[in-house]
mmCIF file of C-alpha atoms in Angstrom:
data_model
loop_
_atom_site.group_PDB
_atom_site.id
_atom_site.type_symbol
_atom_site.label_atom_id
_atom_site.label_comp_id
_atom_site.label_asym_id
_atom_site.label_seq_id
_atom_site.Cartn_x
_atom_site.Cartn_y
_atom_site.Cartn_z
ATOM 1 C CA MET A 33 -7.735 -19.900 41.515
ATOM 2 C CA GLU A 34 -8.454 -17.629 44.352
ATOM 3 C CA THR A 35 -8.967 -13.584 45.278
ATOM 4 C CA SER A 36 -7.545 -11.173 48.002
ATOM 5 C CA ARG A 37 -9.278 -9.788 49.942
ATOM 6 C CA GLU A 38 -6.535 -7.433 50.709
ATOM 7 C CA THR A 39 -5.503 -6.296 47.866
ATOM 8 C CA GLY A 40 -8.495 -7.035 45.388
ATOM 9 C CA LYS A 41 -6.284 -8.516 42.805
ATOM 10 C CA LEU A 42 -6.683 -12.273 40.599
ATOM 11 C CA ASN A 43 -3.983 -14.158 42.242
ATOM 12 C CA GLY A 44 -2.119 -15.247 39.274
ATOM 13 C CA SER A 45 -4.701 -14.453 36.290
ATOM 14 C CA ASN A 46 -6.349 -12.044 34.592
ATOM 15 C CA LYS A 47 -10.199 -13.971 34.575
ATOM 16 C CA LEU A 48 -12.828 -13.035 35.870
ATOM 17 C CA THR A 49 -13.386 -15.854 38.473
ATOM 18 C CA THR A 50 -14.375 -19.516 37.447
ATOM 19 C CA GLN A 51 -16.836 -20.836 35.800
ATOM 20 C CA TYR A 52 -19.748 -20.987 38.033
ATOM 21 C CA CYS A 53 -22.914 -20.825 35.643
ATOM 22 C CA LEU A 54 -24.334 -22.984 33.759
ATOM 23 C CA PRO A 55 -24.228 -23.082 29.990
ATOM 24 C CA SER A 56 -26.567 -21.349 28.185
ATOM 25 C CA GLU A 57 -28.789 -24.317 26.871
ATOM 26 C CA ARG A 58 -29.885 -25.131 30.816
ATOM 27 C CA LEU A 59 -29.857 -21.745 32.246
ATOM 28 C CA LEU A 60 -34.217 -22.372 31.731
ATOM 29 C CA GLU A 61 -34.114 -24.500 34.608
ATOM 30 C CA GLY A 62 -33.467 -21.445 37.340
ATOM 31 C CA LYS A 63 -37.785 -20.867 35.730
ATOM 32 C CA LEU A 64 -38.422 -23.287 38.721
ATOM 33 C CA GLN A 65 -36.209 -22.297 41.543
ATOM 34 C CA PHE A 66 -37.508 -19.547 43.339
ATOM 35 C CA GLY A 67 -36.305 -16.422 42.833
ATOM 36 C CA ASP A 68 -34.068 -15.454 46.350
ATOM 37 C CA SER A 69 -31.843 -18.871 46.957
ATOM 38 C CA ASN A 70 -32.197 -18.798 50.509
ATOM 39 C CA PRO A 71 -35.408 -16.508 50.339
ATOM 40 C CA GLY A 72 -35.385 -14.627 53.637
ATOM 41 C CA SER A 73 -31.688 -14.860 54.720
ATOM 42 C CA GLN A 74 -29.222 -12.197 54.350
ATOM 43 C CA LEU A 75 -25.119 -12.047 53.220
ATOM 44 C CA GLU A 76 -22.794 -12.723 56.201
ATOM 45 C CA GLU A 77 -19.320 -13.262 53.737
ATOM 46 C CA LEU A 78 -18.234 -11.931 50.772
ATOM 47 C CA PRO A 79 -17.818 -14.557 48.304
ATOM 48 C CA SER A 80 -13.870 -15.622 47.241
ATOM 49 C CA TRP A 81 -14.710 -14.611 44.149
ATOM 50 C CA PHE A 82 -15.141 -11.228 46.244
ATOM 51 C CA ASN A 83 -12.052 -9.188 43.627
ATOM 52 C CA LEU A 84 -12.658 -5.192 44.937
ATOM 53 C CA GLU A 85 -9.885 -3.815 42.609
ATOM 54 C CA LEU A 86 -11.943 -5.387 39.431
ATOM 55 C CA ALA A 87 -15.424 -3.913 41.428
ATOM 56 C CA ARG A 88 -14.150 -0.738 42.261
ATOM 57 C CA LYS A 89 -13.418 -0.528 38.330
ATOM 58 C CA GLY A 90 -16.922 -1.309 37.276
ATOM 59 C CA GLN A 91 -17.918 1.191 39.298
ATOM 60 C CA LYS A 92 -15.658 4.026 37.803
ATOM 61 C CA PHE A 93 -16.981 2.229 34.607
ATOM 62 C CA ALA A 94 -20.741 3.777 35.681
ATOM 63 C CA ARG A 95 -19.668 6.368 36.792
ATOM 64 C CA GLU A 96 -18.373 7.646 33.784
ATOM 65 C CA ARG A 97 -20.521 6.766 31.265
ATOM 66 C CA LEU A 98 -23.174 7.832 33.254
ATOM 67 C CA TYR A 99 -25.808 9.096 30.840
ATOM 68 C CA GLY A 100 -24.785 5.857 28.820
ATOM 69 C CA VAL A 101 -25.129 2.829 30.922
ATOM 70 C CA PHE A 102 -28.438 4.832 32.731
ATOM 71 C CA TYR A 103 -29.945 4.775 28.750
ATOM 72 C CA ALA A 104 -29.097 1.457 28.014
ATOM 73 C CA HIS A 105 -30.828 0.386 30.996
ATOM 74 C CA LEU A 106 -33.858 2.203 29.942
ATOM 75 C CA ILE A 107 -33.440 0.538 26.102
ATOM 76 C CA ALA A 108 -33.037 -2.961 28.300
ATOM 77 C CA LEU A 109 -36.602 -2.100 29.944
ATOM 78 C CA PHE A 110 -37.955 -2.318 27.171
ATOM 79 C CA TYR A 111 -37.023 -5.210 26.057
ATOM 80 C CA LEU A 112 -38.104 -6.927 29.760
ATOM 81 C CA LEU A 113 -41.554 -5.329 29.085
ATOM 82 C CA ALA A 114 -41.639 -7.562 25.892
ATOM 83 C CA GLN A 115 -41.194 -9.807 27.696
ATOM 84 C CA ARG A 116 -44.448 -11.825 29.254
ATOM 85 C CA ASP A 117 -43.279 -13.040 31.993
ATOM 86 C CA ALA A 118 -41.055 -10.501 33.802
ATOM 87 C CA ARG A 119 -44.177 -7.583 32.520
ATOM 88 C CA LYS A 120 -46.870 -9.291 34.648
ATOM 89 C CA ILE A 121 -45.027 -9.532 36.732
ATOM 90 C CA LEU A 122 -44.754 -5.999 37.995
ATOM 91 C CA TYR A 123 -48.430 -6.038 36.763
ATOM 92 C CA TYR A 124 -50.033 -7.421 39.256
ATOM 93 C CA THR A 125 -47.371 -5.287 41.118
ATOM 94 C CA GLN A 126 -49.811 -2.282 40.048
ATOM 95 C CA LYS A 127 -47.007 0.316 40.625
ATOM 96 C CA SER A 128 -45.981 0.543 36.845
ATOM 97 C CA HIS A 129 -48.561 0.690 34.629
ATOM 98 C CA THR A 130 -49.579 4.966 34.908
ATOM 99 C CA PRO A 131 -46.988 6.977 33.938
ATOM 100 C CA GLU A 132 -47.444 8.848 37.669
ATOM 101 C CA LEU A 133 -46.240 5.415 39.463
ATOM 102 C CA ALA A 134 -43.791 3.870 36.525
ATOM 103 C CA LEU A 135 -42.204 7.751 37.332
ATOM 104 C CA LYS A 136 -41.513 6.974 41.334
ATOM 105 C CA ARG A 137 -41.253 2.670 40.775
ATOM 106 C CA TYR A 138 -38.147 3.534 38.219
ATOM 107 C CA LEU A 139 -37.135 6.835 39.538
ATOM 108 C CA ALA A 140 -36.669 4.510 42.967
ATOM 109 C CA THR A 141 -34.925 1.857 40.932
ATOM 110 C CA LEU A 142 -32.664 4.586 39.434
ATOM 111 C CA LEU A 143 -32.114 5.886 42.902
ATOM 112 C CA GLN A 144 -30.951 2.382 44.064
ATOM 113 C CA VAL A 145 -28.681 1.765 40.715
ATOM 114 C CA LYS A 146 -27.110 5.322 41.466
ATOM 115 C CA LEU A 147 -25.600 4.391 44.553
ATOM 116 C CA TRP A 148 -24.313 1.109 43.929
ATOM 117 C CA TYR A 149 -22.229 2.374 40.798
ATOM 118 C CA ASP A 150 -21.339 6.203 43.873
ATOM 119 C CA SER A 151 -20.843 4.478 47.046
ATOM 120 C CA ASP A 152 -17.746 3.529 47.818
ATOM 121 C CA ILE A 153 -18.131 -0.686 47.639
ATOM 122 C CA SER A 154 -15.791 -2.365 50.569
ATOM 123 C CA ASP A 155 -15.443 -6.273 52.350
ATOM 124 C CA ASP A 156 -17.553 -3.852 54.946
ATOM 125 C CA LEU A 157 -21.757 -5.696 54.905
ATOM 126 C CA SER A 158 -23.166 -2.506 56.314
ATOM 127 C CA CYS A 159 -21.781 0.125 54.618
ATOM 128 C CA PRO A 160 -24.660 1.810 52.327
ATOM 129 C CA PHE A 161 -23.983 -0.529 49.138
ATOM 130 C CA PHE A 162 -24.792 -3.002 50.921
ATOM 131 C CA THR A 163 -27.794 -1.660 52.748
ATOM 132 C CA SER A 164 -29.252 -0.959 49.916
ATOM 133 C CA LEU A 165 -28.708 -4.942 48.573
ATOM 134 C CA SER A 166 -30.125 -6.557 51.464
ATOM 135 C CA THR A 167 -33.021 -3.845 51.915
ATOM 136 C CA VAL A 168 -33.502 -4.456 47.659
ATOM 137 C CA ARG A 169 -33.541 -8.635 48.282
ATOM 138 C CA LYS A 170 -36.101 -8.130 50.809
ATOM 139 C CA ILE A 171 -38.591 -6.388 49.151
ATOM 140 C CA HIS A 172 -38.198 -9.006 46.035
ATOM 141 C CA HIS A 173 -39.154 -12.160 48.194
ATOM 142 C CA GLY A 174 -41.915 -10.111 50.233
ATOM 143 C CA MET A 175 -42.922 -9.038 46.210
ATOM 144 C CA GLY A 176 -42.461 -12.450 44.299
ATOM 145 C CA GLN A 177 -45.201 -13.875 48.041
ATOM 146 C CA ARG A 178 -47.625 -11.475 47.242
ATOM 147 C CA VAL A 179 -47.552 -12.529 43.577
ATOM 148 C CA GLN A 180 -48.006 -15.997 43.854
ATOM 149 C CA ALA A 181 -50.615 -15.674 46.102
ATOM 150 C CA GLN A 182 -52.598 -12.854 45.239
ATOM 151 C CA HIS A 183 -52.386 -14.145 41.431
ATOM 152 C CA PRO A 184 -52.426 -18.066 40.948
ATOM 153 C CA ASP A 185 -53.974 -18.311 37.863
ATOM 154 C CA PHE A 186 -50.581 -16.518 35.632
ATOM 155 C CA SER A 187 -52.294 -16.281 32.798
ATOM 156 C CA LYS A 188 -55.293 -14.061 33.257
ATOM 157 C CA PRO A 189 -55.036 -10.845 31.354
ATOM 158 C CA VAL A 190 -53.540 -8.271 33.719
ATOM 159 C CA ILE A 191 -54.858 -4.906 31.668
ATOM 160 C CA GLU A 192 -57.900 -4.460 29.912
ATOM 161 C CA GLU A 193 -58.795 -2.853 26.889
ATOM 162 C CA PRO A 194 -60.470 0.120 26.706
ATOM 163 C CA THR A 195 -63.481 0.477 24.416
ATOM 164 C CA GLU A 196 -62.973 3.214 22.408
ATOM 165 C CA ASP A 197 -64.875 5.882 24.561
ATOM 166 C CA ASP A 198 -61.620 5.215 27.157
ATOM 167 C CA GLU A 199 -59.787 8.052 26.979
ATOM 168 C CA ASP A 200 -55.686 8.326 28.783
ATOM 169 C CA SER A 201 -53.172 9.687 28.114
ATOM 170 C CA SER A 202 -50.837 6.784 28.754
ATOM 171 C CA GLN A 203 -53.369 4.387 26.411
ATOM 172 C CA PRO A 204 -51.590 3.024 23.289
ATOM 173 C CA ARG A 205 -52.169 4.290 19.327
ATOM 174 C CA GLY A 206 -53.435 1.294 17.697
ATOM 175 C CA LYS A 207 -51.939 2.181 14.325
ATOM 176 C CA LEU A 208 -48.351 3.119 15.780
ATOM 177 C CA TRP A 209 -48.346 -0.331 17.280
ATOM 178 C CA GLU A 210 -49.349 -1.538 14.430
ATOM 179 C CA ALA A 211 -46.948 -0.329 11.715
ATOM 180 C CA PHE A 212 -43.589 -1.309 15.214
ATOM 181 C CA LYS A 213 -45.679 -5.063 14.510
ATOM 182 C CA ALA A 214 -45.910 -5.194 10.765
ATOM 183 C CA ASP A 215 -42.021 -3.611 10.571
ATOM 184 C CA LEU A 216 -40.410 -7.267 13.704
ATOM 185 C CA GLU A 217 -42.543 -9.506 11.490
ATOM 186 C CA SER A 218 -40.724 -8.447 7.932
ATOM 187 C CA SER A 219 -37.627 -8.626 9.747
ATOM 188 C CA ASP A 220 -35.896 -12.193 9.849
ATOM 189 C CA LEU A 221 -35.792 -12.103 13.347
ATOM 190 C CA ALA A 222 -36.263 -15.626 15.384
ATOM 191 C CA GLN A 223 -40.060 -15.064 16.761
ATOM 192 C CA ASP A 224 -39.957 -18.359 18.968
ATOM 193 C CA ILE A 225 -39.106 -18.031 22.797
ATOM 194 C CA LEU A 226 -37.378 -21.271 24.261
ATOM 195 C CA PRO A 227 -40.572 -23.443 26.255
ATOM 196 C CA LEU A 228 -39.831 -23.512 29.524
ATOM 197 C CA GLU A 229 -39.881 -26.966 31.589
ATOM 198 C CA GLU A 230 -43.915 -27.751 33.439
ATOM 199 C CA ASN A 231 -42.703 -27.752 37.921
ATOM 200 C CA PRO A 232 -45.217 -30.325 39.097
ATOM 201 C CA SER A 233 -44.875 -28.749 41.826
ATOM 202 C CA GLY A 234 -46.505 -24.853 41.492
ATOM 203 C CA PHE A 235 -44.945 -22.093 39.420
ATOM 204 C CA TYR A 236 -42.234 -19.403 40.394
ATOM 205 C CA TYR A 237 -44.022 -16.691 39.270
ATOM 206 C CA PHE A 238 -40.579 -14.164 40.587
ATOM 207 C CA SER A 239 -37.887 -17.130 39.636
ATOM 208 C CA GLN A 240 -33.796 -17.463 39.569
ATOM 209 C CA TYR A 241 -34.616 -17.149 35.210
ATOM 210 C CA ASP A 242 -36.620 -14.174 36.512
ATOM 211 C CA MET A 243 -32.840 -13.017 38.026
ATOM 212 C CA THR A 244 -30.749 -13.608 35.670
ATOM 213 C CA SER A 245 -32.920 -12.592 32.083
ATOM 214 C CA THR A 246 -33.891 -8.471 35.214
ATOM 215 C CA GLN A 247 -29.171 -8.529 35.433
ATOM 216 C CA TRP A 248 -28.756 -8.883 31.649
ATOM 217 C CA SER A 249 -31.002 -5.649 31.165
ATOM 218 C CA PHE A 250 -28.645 -4.611 33.503
ATOM 219 C CA VAL A 251 -25.409 -5.877 32.781
ATOM 220 C CA ALA A 252 -25.924 -6.444 28.540
ATOM 221 C CA LEU A 253 -26.137 -3.898 26.168
ATOM 222 C CA PRO A 254 -22.987 -1.753 27.853
ATOM 223 C CA ILE A 255 -21.325 -4.729 26.606
ATOM 224 C CA MET A 256 -22.393 -5.442 23.763
ATOM 225 C CA TYR A 257 -23.601 -2.499 22.288
ATOM 226 C CA SER A 258 -20.878 0.105 23.639
ATOM 227 C CA GLN A 259 -20.642 2.802 20.270
ATOM 228 C CA LYS A 260 -24.500 2.406 20.296
ATOM 229 C CA LEU A 261 -25.203 4.045 22.940
ATOM 230 C CA GLY A 262 -22.171 6.551 22.882
ATOM 231 C CA MET A 263 -19.500 4.824 24.320
ATOM 232 C CA TYR A 264 -16.519 5.021 22.717
ATOM 233 C CA ASP A 265 -13.558 4.255 24.638
ATOM 234 C CA VAL A 266 -14.533 1.763 26.627
ATOM 235 C CA THR A 267 -11.803 -0.845 27.030
ATOM 236 C CA ASP A 268 -11.904 -4.832 27.802
ATOM 237 C CA GLU A 269 -10.490 -4.045 31.472
ATOM 238 C CA GLU A 270 -13.725 -0.925 32.936
ATOM 239 C CA LEU A 271 -16.372 -3.942 30.465
ATOM 240 C CA GLU A 272 -14.531 -6.507 33.482
ATOM 241 C CA GLY A 273 -14.921 -4.536 36.145
ATOM 242 C CA PHE A 274 -18.630 -3.505 35.419
ATOM 243 C CA VAL A 275 -19.551 -7.596 34.246
ATOM 244 C CA HIS A 276 -18.027 -8.510 37.851
ATOM 245 C CA LEU A 277 -19.829 -5.669 40.131
ATOM 246 C CA TRP A 278 -23.379 -7.235 38.529
ATOM 247 C CA ALA A 279 -21.622 -10.400 39.742
ATOM 248 C CA ILE A 280 -21.683 -9.090 43.417
ATOM 249 C CA ILE A 281 -24.732 -7.082 43.124
ATOM 250 C CA SER A 282 -26.513 -10.076 41.687
ATOM 251 C CA HIS A 283 -24.897 -13.167 44.743
ATOM 252 C CA THR A 284 -26.515 -10.265 47.350
ATOM 253 C CA LEU A 285 -29.755 -10.460 45.660
ATOM 254 C CA GLY A 286 -29.835 -14.544 45.996
ATOM 255 C CA LEU A 287 -28.851 -14.857 42.561
ATOM 256 C CA GLU A 288 -27.459 -18.473 42.387
ATOM 257 C CA PRO A 289 -24.223 -18.828 41.142
ATOM 258 C CA HIS A 290 -25.265 -21.359 38.270
ATOM 259 C CA TYR A 291 -27.710 -18.329 36.709
ATOM 260 C CA ASN A 292 -24.960 -15.339 37.619
ATOM 261 C CA ILE A 293 -24.640 -14.584 33.898
ATOM 262 C CA CYS A 294 -21.487 -12.278 35.596
ATOM 263 C CA LEU A 295 -19.830 -15.763 36.892
ATOM 264 C CA VAL A 296 -17.912 -16.672 34.189
ATOM 265 C CA PRO A 297 -13.722 -16.737 33.366
ATOM 266 C CA ASP A 298 -13.676 -14.059 30.485
ATOM 267 C CA LEU A 299 -15.398 -11.264 28.682
ATOM 268 C CA GLU A 300 -15.882 -13.019 25.932
ATOM 269 C CA SER A 301 -17.768 -15.803 27.895
ATOM 270 C CA PHE A 302 -20.384 -13.640 29.206
ATOM 271 C CA LYS A 303 -21.041 -12.051 25.309
ATOM 272 C CA ALA A 304 -21.973 -15.505 25.391
ATOM 273 C CA HIS A 305 -24.216 -15.657 28.076
ATOM 274 C CA ALA A 306 -25.907 -12.282 27.153
ATOM 275 C CA ASN A 307 -25.791 -12.902 23.460
ATOM 276 C CA TRP A 308 -27.613 -16.332 23.649
ATOM 277 C CA ILE A 309 -30.561 -15.227 26.249
ATOM 278 C CA TYR A 310 -30.769 -11.998 23.619
ATOM 279 C CA GLU A 311 -30.942 -14.222 20.299
ATOM 280 C CA ASN A 312 -33.142 -17.001 22.130
ATOM 281 C CA GLN A 313 -35.496 -14.908 24.663
ATOM 282 C CA TYR A 314 -35.669 -11.425 24.495
ATOM 283 C CA LEU A 315 -35.510 -11.068 20.459
ATOM 284 C CA PRO A 316 -38.198 -13.856 20.339
ATOM 285 C CA GLY A 317 -41.072 -11.695 23.105
ATOM 286 C CA PHE A 318 -41.311 -8.961 21.067
ATOM 287 C CA PHE A 319 -43.299 -10.407 18.867
ATOM 288 C CA ASP A 320 -45.571 -12.023 22.500
ATOM 289 C CA VAL A 321 -45.696 -7.546 23.224
ATOM 290 C CA ASN A 322 -49.435 -7.723 22.880
ATOM 291 C CA TYR A 323 -51.843 -4.571 25.012
ATOM 292 C CA GLU A 324 -50.108 -4.792 28.180
ATOM 293 C CA SER A 325 -46.169 -4.529 26.845
ATOM 294 C CA GLU A 326 -47.610 -1.548 24.761
ATOM 295 C CA VAL A 327 -49.626 0.263 27.970
ATOM 296 C CA MET A 328 -45.926 -0.706 30.314
ATOM 297 C CA TRP A 329 -44.677 0.741 27.768
ATOM 298 C CA CYS A 330 -46.448 3.525 26.902
ATOM 299 C CA ALA A 331 -46.149 4.743 31.065
ATOM 300 C CA LEU A 332 -41.947 3.806 31.263
ATOM 301 C CA ALA A 333 -41.522 6.804 28.327
ATOM 302 C CA GLU A 334 -43.807 8.910 29.354
ATOM 303 C CA GLY A 335 -42.620 8.450 33.457
ATOM 304 C CA VAL A 336 -39.372 8.313 31.947
ATOM 305 C CA SER A 337 -39.445 11.771 30.872
ATOM 306 C CA HIS A 338 -39.391 13.866 34.068
ATOM 307 C CA ILE A 339 -36.064 12.510 33.492
ATOM 308 C CA PHE A 340 -35.227 12.548 29.757
ATOM 309 C CA PRO A 341 -37.310 14.736 27.926
ATOM 310 C CA PHE A 342 -36.320 14.935 24.712
ATOM 311 C CA LEU A 343 -38.351 10.708 25.492
ATOM 312 C CA ASN A 344 -41.042 9.436 23.313
ATOM 313 C CA VAL A 345 -42.495 6.315 23.636
ATOM 314 C CA GLU A 346 -41.686 7.126 19.232
ATOM 315 C CA ASN A 347 -38.190 7.940 19.936
ATOM 316 C CA LEU A 348 -36.859 4.339 22.225
ATOM 317 C CA LEU A 349 -39.601 2.513 19.716
ATOM 318 C CA LEU A 350 -37.549 3.967 16.726
ATOM 319 C CA GLN A 351 -34.227 3.130 18.464
ATOM 320 C CA THR A 352 -34.990 -0.232 19.695
ATOM 321 C CA LEU A 353 -36.259 -1.205 16.203
ATOM 322 C CA GLU A 354 -33.052 0.077 14.195
ATOM 323 C CA ASP A 355 -30.396 1.257 16.429
ATOM 324 C CA PHE A 356 -30.743 -2.848 18.972
ATOM 325 C CA ILE A 357 -33.366 -4.859 16.938
ATOM 326 C CA VAL A 358 -31.392 -3.564 13.206
ATOM 327 C CA ALA A 359 -35.365 -4.577 11.690
ATOM 328 C CA PRO A 360 -37.465 -2.643 9.366
ATOM 329 C CA SER A 361 -38.502 0.333 10.298
ATOM 330 C CA GLN A 362 -40.792 1.524 7.188
ATOM 331 C CA ASN A 363 -43.991 1.178 8.469
ATOM 332 C CA PHE A 364 -43.165 2.694 11.676
ATOM 333 C CA ARG A 365 -41.303 5.909 10.380
ATOM 334 C CA ARG A 366 -45.123 5.840 8.141
ATOM 335 C CA LYS A 367 -46.617 6.822 11.976
ATOM 336 C CA ILE A 368 -44.527 8.780 13.541
ATOM 337 C CA GLY A 369 -44.111 13.404 13.630
ATOM 338 C CA TRP A 370 -41.680 15.140 12.620
ATOM 339 C CA ILE A 371 -40.481 15.600 16.275
ATOM 340 C CA THR A 372 -39.846 11.862 16.738
ATOM 341 C CA VAL A 373 -37.740 12.056 13.504
ATOM 342 C CA TYR A 374 -35.942 15.045 14.693
ATOM 343 C CA ARG A 375 -35.453 14.134 17.366
ATOM 344 C CA ARG A 376 -33.680 11.065 15.714
ATOM 345 C CA LEU A 377 -31.941 13.119 13.217
ATOM 346 C CA PHE A 378 -30.617 15.429 16.047
ATOM 347 C CA GLN A 379 -29.648 12.125 18.188
ATOM 348 C CA LYS A 380 -27.489 10.187 15.210
ATOM 349 C CA ALA A 381 -26.123 13.836 13.558
ATOM 350 C CA ILE A 382 -24.934 15.177 16.082
ATOM 351 C CA VAL A 383 -25.256 13.348 20.159
ATOM 352 C CA GLU A 384 -23.856 10.516 19.501
ATOM 353 C CA PRO A 385 -20.693 12.024 17.478
ATOM 354 C CA LEU A 386 -20.112 15.039 19.892
ATOM 355 C CA LEU A 387 -20.208 11.557 22.744
ATOM 356 C CA ASN A 388 -17.036 10.993 21.517
ATOM 357 C CA PHE A 389 -15.091 13.724 23.541
ATOM 358 C CA LYS A 390 -14.936 13.210 27.088
ATOM 359 C CA TRP A 391 -16.463 16.696 27.255
ATOM 360 C CA PHE A 392 -19.899 15.588 26.118
ATOM 361 C CA GLN A 393 -19.927 12.756 28.300
ATOM 362 C CA GLN A 394 -19.594 14.659 31.195
ATOM 363 C CA TYR A 395 -21.709 17.439 30.033
ATOM 364 C CA CYS A 396 -24.813 14.287 30.201
ATOM 365 C CA ASN A 397 -23.280 12.803 33.037
ATOM 366 C CA ASN A 398 -24.105 16.079 35.170
ATOM 367 C CA TYR A 399 -27.284 16.934 33.829
ATOM 368 C CA VAL A 400 -28.435 12.705 33.921
ATOM 369 C CA ARG A 401 -26.453 13.724 37.833
ATOM 370 C CA GLU A 402 -28.577 17.021 37.772
ATOM 371 C CA THR A 403 -32.315 15.722 36.249
ATOM 372 C CA ILE A 404 -32.784 12.824 39.136
ATOM 373 C CA ALA A 405 -31.654 14.936 42.114
ATOM 374 C CA LYS A 406 -34.448 17.377 41.253
ATOM 375 C CA VAL A 407 -36.159 14.635 40.657
ATOM 376 C CA THR A 408 -36.203 13.424 43.496
ATOM 377 C CA GLU A 409 -36.003 16.274 46.486
ATOM 378 C CA SER A 410 -39.562 18.148 44.858
ATOM 379 C CA ARG A 411 -40.965 14.013 44.171
ATOM 380 C CA MET A 412 -39.647 11.731 47.260
ATOM 381 C CA GLY A 413 -37.598 14.860 49.274
ATOM 382 C CA LEU A 414 -34.707 13.052 49.564
ATOM 383 C CA ASN A 415 -30.891 14.153 48.968
ATOM 384 C CA SER A 416 -30.437 11.346 45.627
ATOM 385 C CA SER A 417 -26.432 12.444 46.962
ATOM 386 C CA ASN A 418 -27.039 10.883 49.759
ATOM 387 C CA ASP A 419 -25.570 7.362 49.617
ATOM 388 C CA VAL A 420 -27.260 6.656 53.229
ATOM 389 C CA GLU A 421 -30.001 8.538 53.003
ATOM 390 C CA ILE A 422 -31.393 5.761 49.662
ATOM 391 C CA SER A 423 -30.303 3.538 50.325
ATOM 392 C CA GLN A 424 -32.926 4.101 53.980
ATOM 393 C CA ARG A 425 -35.468 5.030 52.217
ATOM 394 C CA ALA A 426 -34.879 5.362 48.662
ATOM 395 C CA TYR A 427 -37.685 2.498 47.816
ATOM 396 C CA TYR A 428 -41.419 2.322 45.903
ATOM 397 C CA TYR A 429 -42.476 -1.095 46.481
#
C-alpha cells in the first residue's frame, strides 16, 4: 500500500503500514545485530511508508497530553533500568549514576523528545525534527563503539557496593529494596527472561534489540495504559498516529524495519508486540534487579525531581508495583514514609480524577513545559522553545 507524500494519506486503507516487523518471538534475533543498521550514515530520503498526516496526528496527541506522555516515559525508564544490558550500557557511559548526572542526561533526552513532539515535521530532511534525530543517531553510534571498546568484560559489576561507612545520597536503602523484592517474589509474574543466542563474532552491546527495547520504553505505556496515566479520552486514531510517529523516529535513528515494532499494519499488531516484550523481557527483568539498578533508580528519581518535584523513588516504585506490574505491595508499604503514602493518596483521589477534564490536562501540560523551560535555562543556558537551538546544542553524552 503506497503512501501519498503530498497528502499524507494512505491510499485506500486506514492501516498504519504494511507488515515489516518480524514476529514477536524473532525480535531477539536483533541482539546479534549492531544498534545502527547502517553505521555512520544519515537518512537520505523518506521511506515509502512515511505518512505526514498520521505523524502530525501523533505529535498532536503527545502535545495535548504532554504530562501523561512524559510521565509514561519516566515510568518506562524505570523498567529499562531493570534490564541488565540497558543499565550497564548507561552506566558505562558514566553519565547517569548520580542525581546531578542523571538530571543532565535525562533533561537533554527530554528536550530532544519534546522537540520531536513540538517541531513541525515535514518531508524536508534539514528541518529541526530530522536534524535532532541525525545528531542523536551519531551520538548512539559513537557511544556504542566506545562502550564496546572500553568494556570488553560485560559481566563485570559496574558499581561496587559501599561499606557501611560510605555516605552518598544516591545510594539505596537496603530495607526498602528488600521489601520491593519480597513483593515481587510473592507475585505470580514469570521470572525467567528468554535466553539470548550467542553471537560467535562478538557481543554487540548496543544492538538492534536494544533499540527495539528502547523504542518500547517510549511508545508502549501510553498505548497499553493510557487510562492509568490519566489519558481518558484517547482515540485509536490518535494512538495510531503516535505509533507511526515513533516508526519514523526509530527508522531515522537506525532501527531496521524487521525490528521496528511500530512498523505494523494496525494498532492491535503493535499491542501484540508490546505485550510480548512486556511479558517476556520487561516484567521478568525486575527479578534481575541488583545494586546497580537501585543506584540508577535513585539517581534518576532524585535527578528528575527538579522537573517533577512531587516525585521520589518511593513514589515511582509504589506506583510501578500497584498500577503497572500489578503486584502485591504490602511489604513495600510497610517501609515507606508517610509523605509517600500521602502523595500516593493525593495522586489517586485527586490528580487522576481531575485529569478527566481538559482544563486540568492543560494545566499539567503547561506546568511541565514551564518547569522544563526553567530547568533548561538554569542548567544549560538554552531556550527550550527554540527548536533550532535545541536540535543543535541540547545534548549530554
